């Protein structure tokens, strides 16, 4: 459920990024299997001051996002498109810009500017076959070994590089792409 999180387990001698971020998760809404794009957007918009960082208001905020900007890939069954995330943020006064490359991602995190990312994750198993899925998260910090992500936790840099470069993010124009508020873009 929505609350403040920190980079638990980070190497404090190499950690760069936010000390904490107010995190929304899929479980703050009703469309839990497919609303990670909304949770990432709510996390990001809260960081920008568009929503209050109050756990008791999280369900109401997620319900409003689900009503006004529901997941839209294949009738919402496969999550939220990049375009929907961009329009959702624009509805709250935040125009998004995109960038490529890990170095730029690290530069933003060095400046305490979190970034929305989409990663390929293990999905459902159907008839013995594993199908990948996508998962929206907000990157908010990193150390020499790991990147720290909302609605997930942490993963090693090699793991992140693999899933950020996945087929599923490529389907929605998010392969190796990060989204950041235009007024925060300094590249």
Rosetta silent file (secondary structure, phi, psi, omega in degrees, C-alpha in Angstrom):
SEQUENCE: XXXXXXXXXXXXXXXXXXXXXXXXXXXXXXXXXXXXXXXXXXXXXXXXXXXXXXXXXXXXXXXXXXXXXXXXXXXXXXXXXXXXXXXXXXXXXXXXXXXXXXXXXXXXXXXXXXXXXXXXXXXXXXXXXXXXXXXXXXXXXXXXXXXXXXXXXXXXXXXXXXXXXXXXXXXXXXXXXXXXXXXXXXX
SCORE:     score description
SCORE:     0.000 S_00000001
   1 L     0.000  159.216 -174.957    0.000    0.000    0.000 S_00000001
   2 L   -59.148  134.045  176.989    1.063    3.593   -0.574 S_00000001
   3 E  -175.426  174.420  176.636    3.681    4.901    1.798 S_00000001
   4 E   -74.108  138.203  175.211    7.170    6.336    1.967 S_00000001
   5 E  -127.322  158.150  175.643    9.955    3.992    0.889 S_00000001
   6 L  -127.777  168.923 -179.834   13.731    4.180    1.068 S_00000001
   7 L   -79.969   73.809 -178.187   16.506    2.393   -0.789 S_00000001
   8 L   -60.006  129.738  178.743   16.677   -0.489    1.668 S_00000001
   9 L    85.312    2.652 -179.141   19.970   -2.335    1.449 S_00000001
  10 L   -67.143  147.469  172.603   21.726    0.365   -0.568 S_00000001
  11 L   -76.475  105.196 -173.663   25.479    0.752   -0.257 S_00000001
  12 L   -63.588  -21.374  179.916   25.526    4.131    1.480 S_00000001
  13 L   -76.520  -19.192 -179.847   29.058    4.859    0.277 S_00000001
  14 L  -122.985   -0.249 -175.797   27.957    4.781   -3.394 S_00000001
  15 L   -67.413  136.677  174.834   24.205    5.544   -3.210 S_00000001
  16 E  -132.598  139.234  177.269   22.898    8.407   -5.355 S_00000001
  17 E   131.848 -167.123 -178.493   19.290    9.538   -5.550 S_00000001
  18 L   -68.790  144.859  173.819   16.360   10.401   -3.351 S_00000001
  19 L   -69.127  -32.607  178.699   16.498    9.574    0.346 S_00000001
  20 L  -160.559  161.328  176.554   12.853    8.512    0.088 S_00000001
  21 E  -146.340  147.150  177.208    9.873    8.638   -2.251 S_00000001
  22 E   -83.707  115.275 -171.976    6.149    8.229   -1.691 S_00000001
  23 E  -103.790  130.822  166.791    5.298    4.988   -3.492 S_00000001
  24 L   -98.748  149.327  175.583    1.996    3.815   -4.922 S_00000001
  25 L  -126.095  171.252  177.532    1.594    0.134   -5.768 S_00000001
  26 H   -55.356  -31.877 -174.387   -0.885   -1.865   -7.810 S_00000001
  27 H   -76.676   -2.304  174.668   -2.691   -2.727   -4.565 S_00000001
  28 H   -81.832  -11.807  178.882   -3.715    0.880   -3.980 S_00000001
  29 L  -117.467 -171.504 -179.386   -6.268    0.539   -6.780 S_00000001
  30 L   -98.436  -23.345 -176.846   -8.860   -1.979   -7.902 S_00000001
  31 L   -94.440   52.877 -169.437   -7.290   -3.014  -11.222 S_00000001
  32 L   -54.909  -34.527 -178.762   -4.336   -4.667   -9.498 S_00000001
  33 L   -69.672  -21.111 -169.962   -3.205   -6.968  -12.342 S_00000001
  34 L  -134.020    8.415 -173.214   -2.795   -4.112  -14.838 S_00000001
  35 L  -100.602   22.491 -179.235   -2.590   -0.730  -13.090 S_00000001
  36 H   -64.001  -30.376  176.311    1.189   -0.424  -12.586 S_00000001
  37 H   -64.067  -36.547  177.304    1.284    2.433  -15.111 S_00000001
  38 H   -71.484  -40.266  178.545   -1.175    4.315  -12.941 S_00000001
  39 H   -63.725  -42.456  177.979    0.784    3.487   -9.774 S_00000001
  40 H   -64.807  -41.840  178.753    4.029    4.730  -11.370 S_00000001
  41 H   -63.566  -42.979  178.800    2.279    7.882  -12.585 S_00000001
  42 H   -63.950  -40.947  176.596    0.791    8.516   -9.130 S_00000001
  43 H   -59.828  -47.631 -177.686    4.214    7.999   -7.531 S_00000001
  44 H   -65.909  -46.263 -179.903    5.808   10.414   -9.991 S_00000001
  45 H   -65.065  -33.590  175.717    3.044   13.018   -9.748 S_00000001
  46 H   -65.807  -42.582  176.822    3.182   12.859   -5.950 S_00000001
  47 H   -57.744  -36.929 -179.404    6.923   13.504   -6.089 S_00000001
  48 L   -81.031   -0.319  177.214    6.169   16.575   -8.227 S_00000001
  49 L    87.228   12.442 -179.255    3.641   17.831   -5.660 S_00000001
  50 L   -80.672  -27.255  176.928    0.498   17.110   -7.720 S_00000001
  51 L  -126.547  150.045  177.273   -0.931   14.709   -5.101 S_00000001
  52 L   -74.788  142.995  178.430   -0.478   14.775   -1.315 S_00000001
  53 L   -83.118   67.590 -175.999    1.831   12.080    0.095 S_00000001
  54 L  -123.095  116.390 -179.838   -0.841   10.679    2.386 S_00000001
  55 H   -55.130  -34.857 -176.931   -1.459    6.919    2.655 S_00000001
  56 H   -70.434  -13.771  178.214   -5.084    7.519    3.665 S_00000001
  57 H  -104.073   -2.166 -174.332   -5.787    9.257    0.326 S_00000001
  58 H   -62.021  -45.537 -178.636   -4.004    6.747   -1.911 S_00000001
  59 H   -62.225  -41.676  179.044   -7.023    4.561   -2.694 S_00000001
  60 H   -63.077  -42.615  179.284   -9.115    7.609   -3.622 S_00000001
  61 H   -65.381  -46.282  179.409   -6.358    8.928   -5.922 S_00000001
  62 H   -64.850  -38.783  177.816   -5.835    5.546   -7.594 S_00000001
  63 H   -62.045  -39.679  177.956   -9.598    5.071   -8.015 S_00000001
  64 H   -65.832  -42.250  177.825   -9.802    8.461   -9.747 S_00000001
  65 H   -64.076  -41.339  179.057   -6.891    7.573  -12.050 S_00000001
  66 H   -64.533  -35.165  179.385   -8.473    4.208  -12.862 S_00000001
  67 H   -73.348  -42.141 -174.272  -11.776    5.917  -13.690 S_00000001
  68 H   -90.061  -27.331 -175.015  -10.292    8.741  -15.785 S_00000001
  69 L  -140.712   58.153 -174.415   -7.208    7.041  -17.289 S_00000001
  70 L   -66.360  160.340  173.124   -7.701    3.258  -17.095 S_00000001
  71 L   -51.759  143.390 -170.466   -5.206    0.765  -18.497 S_00000001
  72 L  -131.542    0.447  179.698   -5.738    0.710  -22.253 S_00000001
  73 L   -80.135  121.796 -177.468   -3.617   -1.957  -23.943 S_00000001
  74 L    49.273   61.902  178.367   -5.981   -4.541  -25.489 S_00000001
  75 L    60.409   28.927  177.817   -9.020   -3.205  -23.621 S_00000001
  76 L    85.365   -3.742 -176.768   -6.970   -2.809  -20.445 S_00000001
  77 L   -73.435  -21.654 -176.672   -6.090   -6.491  -20.170 S_00000001
  78 L  -119.969   22.271  172.389   -2.373   -5.880  -20.796 S_00000001
  79 L    98.622 -152.970 -168.166   -1.762   -2.662  -18.905 S_00000001
  80 L  -118.443  132.144  179.917   -1.071    0.942  -19.763 S_00000001
  81 L   -78.383  162.886  174.714    0.512    2.407  -22.883 S_00000001
  82 H   -60.048  -43.054  179.247    3.176    5.087  -22.939 S_00000001
  83 H   -59.872  -39.495  178.476    0.677    7.454  -24.558 S_00000001
  84 H   -65.727  -41.906  177.648   -1.811    6.894  -21.734 S_00000001
  85 H   -61.965  -43.722  179.593    0.884    7.614  -19.130 S_00000001
  86 H   -63.152  -42.833  179.183    1.861   10.796  -20.994 S_00000001
  87 H   -68.486  -37.587  178.882   -1.779   11.969  -21.237 S_00000001
  88 H   -62.165  -46.581  178.787   -2.443   11.111  -17.591 S_00000001
  89 H   -65.608  -38.892  178.365    0.505   13.207  -16.436 S_00000001
  90 H   -62.006  -35.258  178.991   -0.492   16.026  -18.810 S_00000001
  91 H   -62.552  -21.769  178.254   -3.964   16.042  -17.229 S_00000001
  92 L  -107.589   23.144  172.827   -2.229   16.995  -13.969 S_00000001
  93 L    81.477   16.926 -178.265   -0.099   19.714  -15.568 S_00000001
  94 L  -121.120  109.083  173.597    3.031   17.668  -16.247 S_00000001
  95 L   -83.790  133.901 -178.827    4.316   17.312  -19.786 S_00000001
  96 E  -100.730  147.936  173.081    6.730   14.398  -20.119 S_00000001
  97 E  -120.650  163.099  179.309    9.879   14.186  -22.170 S_00000001
  98 E  -122.316  160.452  174.307   11.872   11.061  -22.930 S_00000001
  99 E  -145.080  164.419  175.350   15.533   10.164  -23.011 S_00000001
 100 E  -121.406  161.914  171.936   17.617    7.139  -23.867 S_00000001
 101 L    91.457  136.860  178.557   20.737    5.666  -22.315 S_00000001
 102 H   -62.481  -37.800 -179.458   21.711    4.483  -18.874 S_00000001
 103 H   -59.505  -40.687  178.369   24.174    7.341  -18.431 S_00000001
 104 H   -67.650  -40.282  175.833   21.341    9.879  -18.738 S_00000001
 105 H   -57.047  -49.059  179.606   19.236    7.868  -16.268 S_00000001
 106 H   -61.629  -39.848  179.367   22.095    7.939  -13.773 S_00000001
 107 H   -60.722  -42.966  177.830   22.581   11.686  -14.349 S_00000001
 108 H   -64.164  -44.580 -179.766   18.942   12.392  -13.484 S_00000001
 109 H   -64.977  -34.382  175.036   19.102   10.216  -10.383 S_00000001
 110 H   -57.882  -31.154 -178.258   22.344   11.987   -9.379 S_00000001
 111 L   -94.437   13.973 -178.751   20.268   15.197   -9.368 S_00000001
 112 L    60.967   36.137  178.074   17.479   13.611   -7.258 S_00000001
 113 L  -113.003  101.293  179.897   15.168   13.530  -10.283 S_00000001
 114 L   -66.179  160.346 -172.912   13.263   10.238  -10.404 S_00000001
 115 E  -136.135  137.294  174.020   12.418    8.715  -13.771 S_00000001
 116 E   -83.944  134.195  178.649    9.550    6.519  -14.999 S_00000001
 117 E  -134.358  158.621  174.390   10.664    3.313  -16.719 S_00000001
 118 E  -120.371  131.721 -179.824    9.004    0.222  -18.199 S_00000001
 119 E  -127.579  150.399  176.008   10.656   -3.170  -17.760 S_00000001
 120 E   -82.992  131.074 -178.057    9.909   -6.647  -19.057 S_00000001
 121 E  -128.290  162.083  175.108    9.013   -9.041  -16.263 S_00000001
 122 L   -61.771  136.552 -178.488    8.029  -12.700  -16.069 S_00000001
 123 L  -112.827 -149.585 -177.005    4.359  -13.011  -16.902 S_00000001
 124 L   -74.849  153.940  172.648    1.717  -15.675  -16.943 S_00000001
 125 E  -105.607  123.310 -179.927    2.267  -19.290  -17.815 S_00000001
 126 E  -128.116  123.369 -179.166   -0.258  -20.601  -20.321 S_00000001
 127 L    52.793   39.805  177.848   -0.177  -24.192  -21.560 S_00000001
 128 L    80.117   -1.409  179.347    3.332  -24.578  -20.189 S_00000001
 129 E  -104.315  136.888  177.836    4.639  -21.497  -22.006 S_00000001
 130 E   -92.142  127.703  178.637    5.869  -18.426  -20.140 S_00000001
 131 L  -111.361  128.892 -179.928    4.704  -15.107  -21.556 S_00000001
 132 L   -73.245  159.885  174.582    6.496  -11.916  -20.523 S_00000001
 133 E  -133.568  172.502  177.189    4.681   -8.853  -19.278 S_00000001
 134 E  -108.046  156.042  178.710    5.622   -5.241  -18.747 S_00000001
 135 E  -143.683  120.967  175.916    5.859   -3.363  -15.475 S_00000001
 136 E   -81.241  137.173  178.880    5.940    0.426  -14.987 S_00000001
 137 E  -145.884  167.608  172.664    8.138    1.666  -12.131 S_00000001
 138 E  -114.560  118.785  173.972    9.825    4.843  -10.948 S_00000001
 139 E   -79.600  127.322 -176.304   13.609    4.690  -10.642 S_00000001
 140 E  -127.828   -3.742  178.400   14.576    6.879   -7.692 S_00000001
 141 E  -175.751  168.816  177.804   18.135    5.912   -6.782 S_00000001
 142 E  -157.828  160.870  168.811   21.076    3.645   -7.404 S_00000001
 143 L  -131.017 -167.931 -175.223   24.360    2.434   -5.970 S_00000001
 144 L   -65.249  -22.267 -176.528   27.311    0.659   -7.533 S_00000001
 145 L  -111.857  -26.523 -169.047   25.418   -2.654   -7.693 S_00000001
 146 E  -134.758  158.410  168.708   21.681   -1.914   -7.784 S_00000001
 147 E  -115.503  142.373 -175.484   18.968    0.379   -9.044 S_00000001
 148 E  -108.903  129.358 -168.600   16.042    1.140   -6.723 S_00000001
 149 E  -131.429  136.938  174.750   12.531    1.099   -8.167 S_00000001
 150 L   -67.963  155.873  175.665    9.068    1.883   -6.849 S_00000001
 151 L    56.131   27.568  177.421    6.463   -0.888   -6.881 S_00000001
 152 L  -155.266  -60.408 -174.137    9.280   -3.421   -7.106 S_00000001
 153 E   128.873 -120.684  177.689   12.294   -2.939   -4.824 S_00000001
 154 E  -134.903  159.419  170.539   15.764   -3.211   -6.261 S_00000001
 155 E  -145.344  157.802  179.306   17.528   -5.145   -8.956 S_00000001
 156 E   -69.329  159.121  178.003   21.132   -5.430   -9.990 S_00000001
 157 H   -58.960  -44.228  177.695   22.358   -3.295  -12.860 S_00000001
 158 H   -60.804  -39.692  176.698   22.791   -6.330  -15.165 S_00000001
 159 H   -62.351  -45.786 -178.834   19.221   -7.451  -14.373 S_00000001
 160 H   -61.995  -45.454  179.836   17.889   -3.948  -14.994 S_00000001
 161 H   -57.096  -40.856 -179.292   19.736   -3.575  -18.293 S_00000001
 162 H   -65.923  -45.716 -175.338   18.228   -6.845  -19.506 S_00000001
 163 H   -80.761  -26.665  175.893   14.619   -6.048  -18.574 S_00000001
 164 H   -71.144  -28.102 -179.932   14.787   -2.366  -19.596 S_00000001
 165 L   -94.768   16.165 -173.588   15.961   -3.553  -23.020 S_00000001
 166 L   -73.427  165.713  178.287   13.181   -6.147  -23.251 S_00000001
 167 H   -61.705  -45.039 -176.031   10.799   -6.945  -26.082 S_00000001
 168 H   -62.481  -48.249  174.614    7.708   -5.844  -24.133 S_00000001
 169 H   -57.293  -33.968  178.392    8.967   -2.288  -23.428 S_00000001
 170 H   -62.785  -30.516 -179.775    9.809   -2.097  -27.125 S_00000001
 171 H   -64.208  -26.784 -179.380    6.167   -2.745  -28.013 S_00000001
 172 L  -115.967   26.449  176.959    5.159    0.559  -26.402 S_00000001
 173 L    59.973   41.860  178.993    8.238    2.592  -27.399 S_00000001
 174 L  -125.621   10.238  179.317    9.847    2.301  -23.953 S_00000001
 175 L   -66.769  119.084 -178.746   12.874    0.064  -24.675 S_00000001
 176 L    56.545   33.124 -178.703   15.815    1.746  -22.903 S_00000001
 177 E  -117.856  141.813  170.895   13.664    4.867  -22.501 S_00000001
 178 E  -120.410  149.426  176.658   12.992    6.935  -19.398 S_00000001
 179 E  -112.287  136.551 -179.532   10.250    9.520  -18.943 S_00000001
 180 E  -144.826  150.709  178.101   10.812   12.729  -17.006 S_00000001
 181 E   -58.207  135.300 -177.352    8.898   15.989  -16.596 S_00000001
 182 H   -55.962  -38.397 -178.640    9.873   18.404  -19.395 S_00000001
 183 H   -72.905   -8.651  176.080   10.710   21.173  -16.958 S_00000001
 184 H  -100.607   -9.001 -176.140   13.183   18.809  -15.238 S_00000001
 185 L   -72.013  119.347 -179.116   14.880   17.697  -18.468 S_00000001
 186 L  -118.671    6.725 -177.792   18.428   19.019  -18.512 S_00000001
 187 L   -80.019    0.000    0.000   19.962   16.799  -21.182 S_00000001
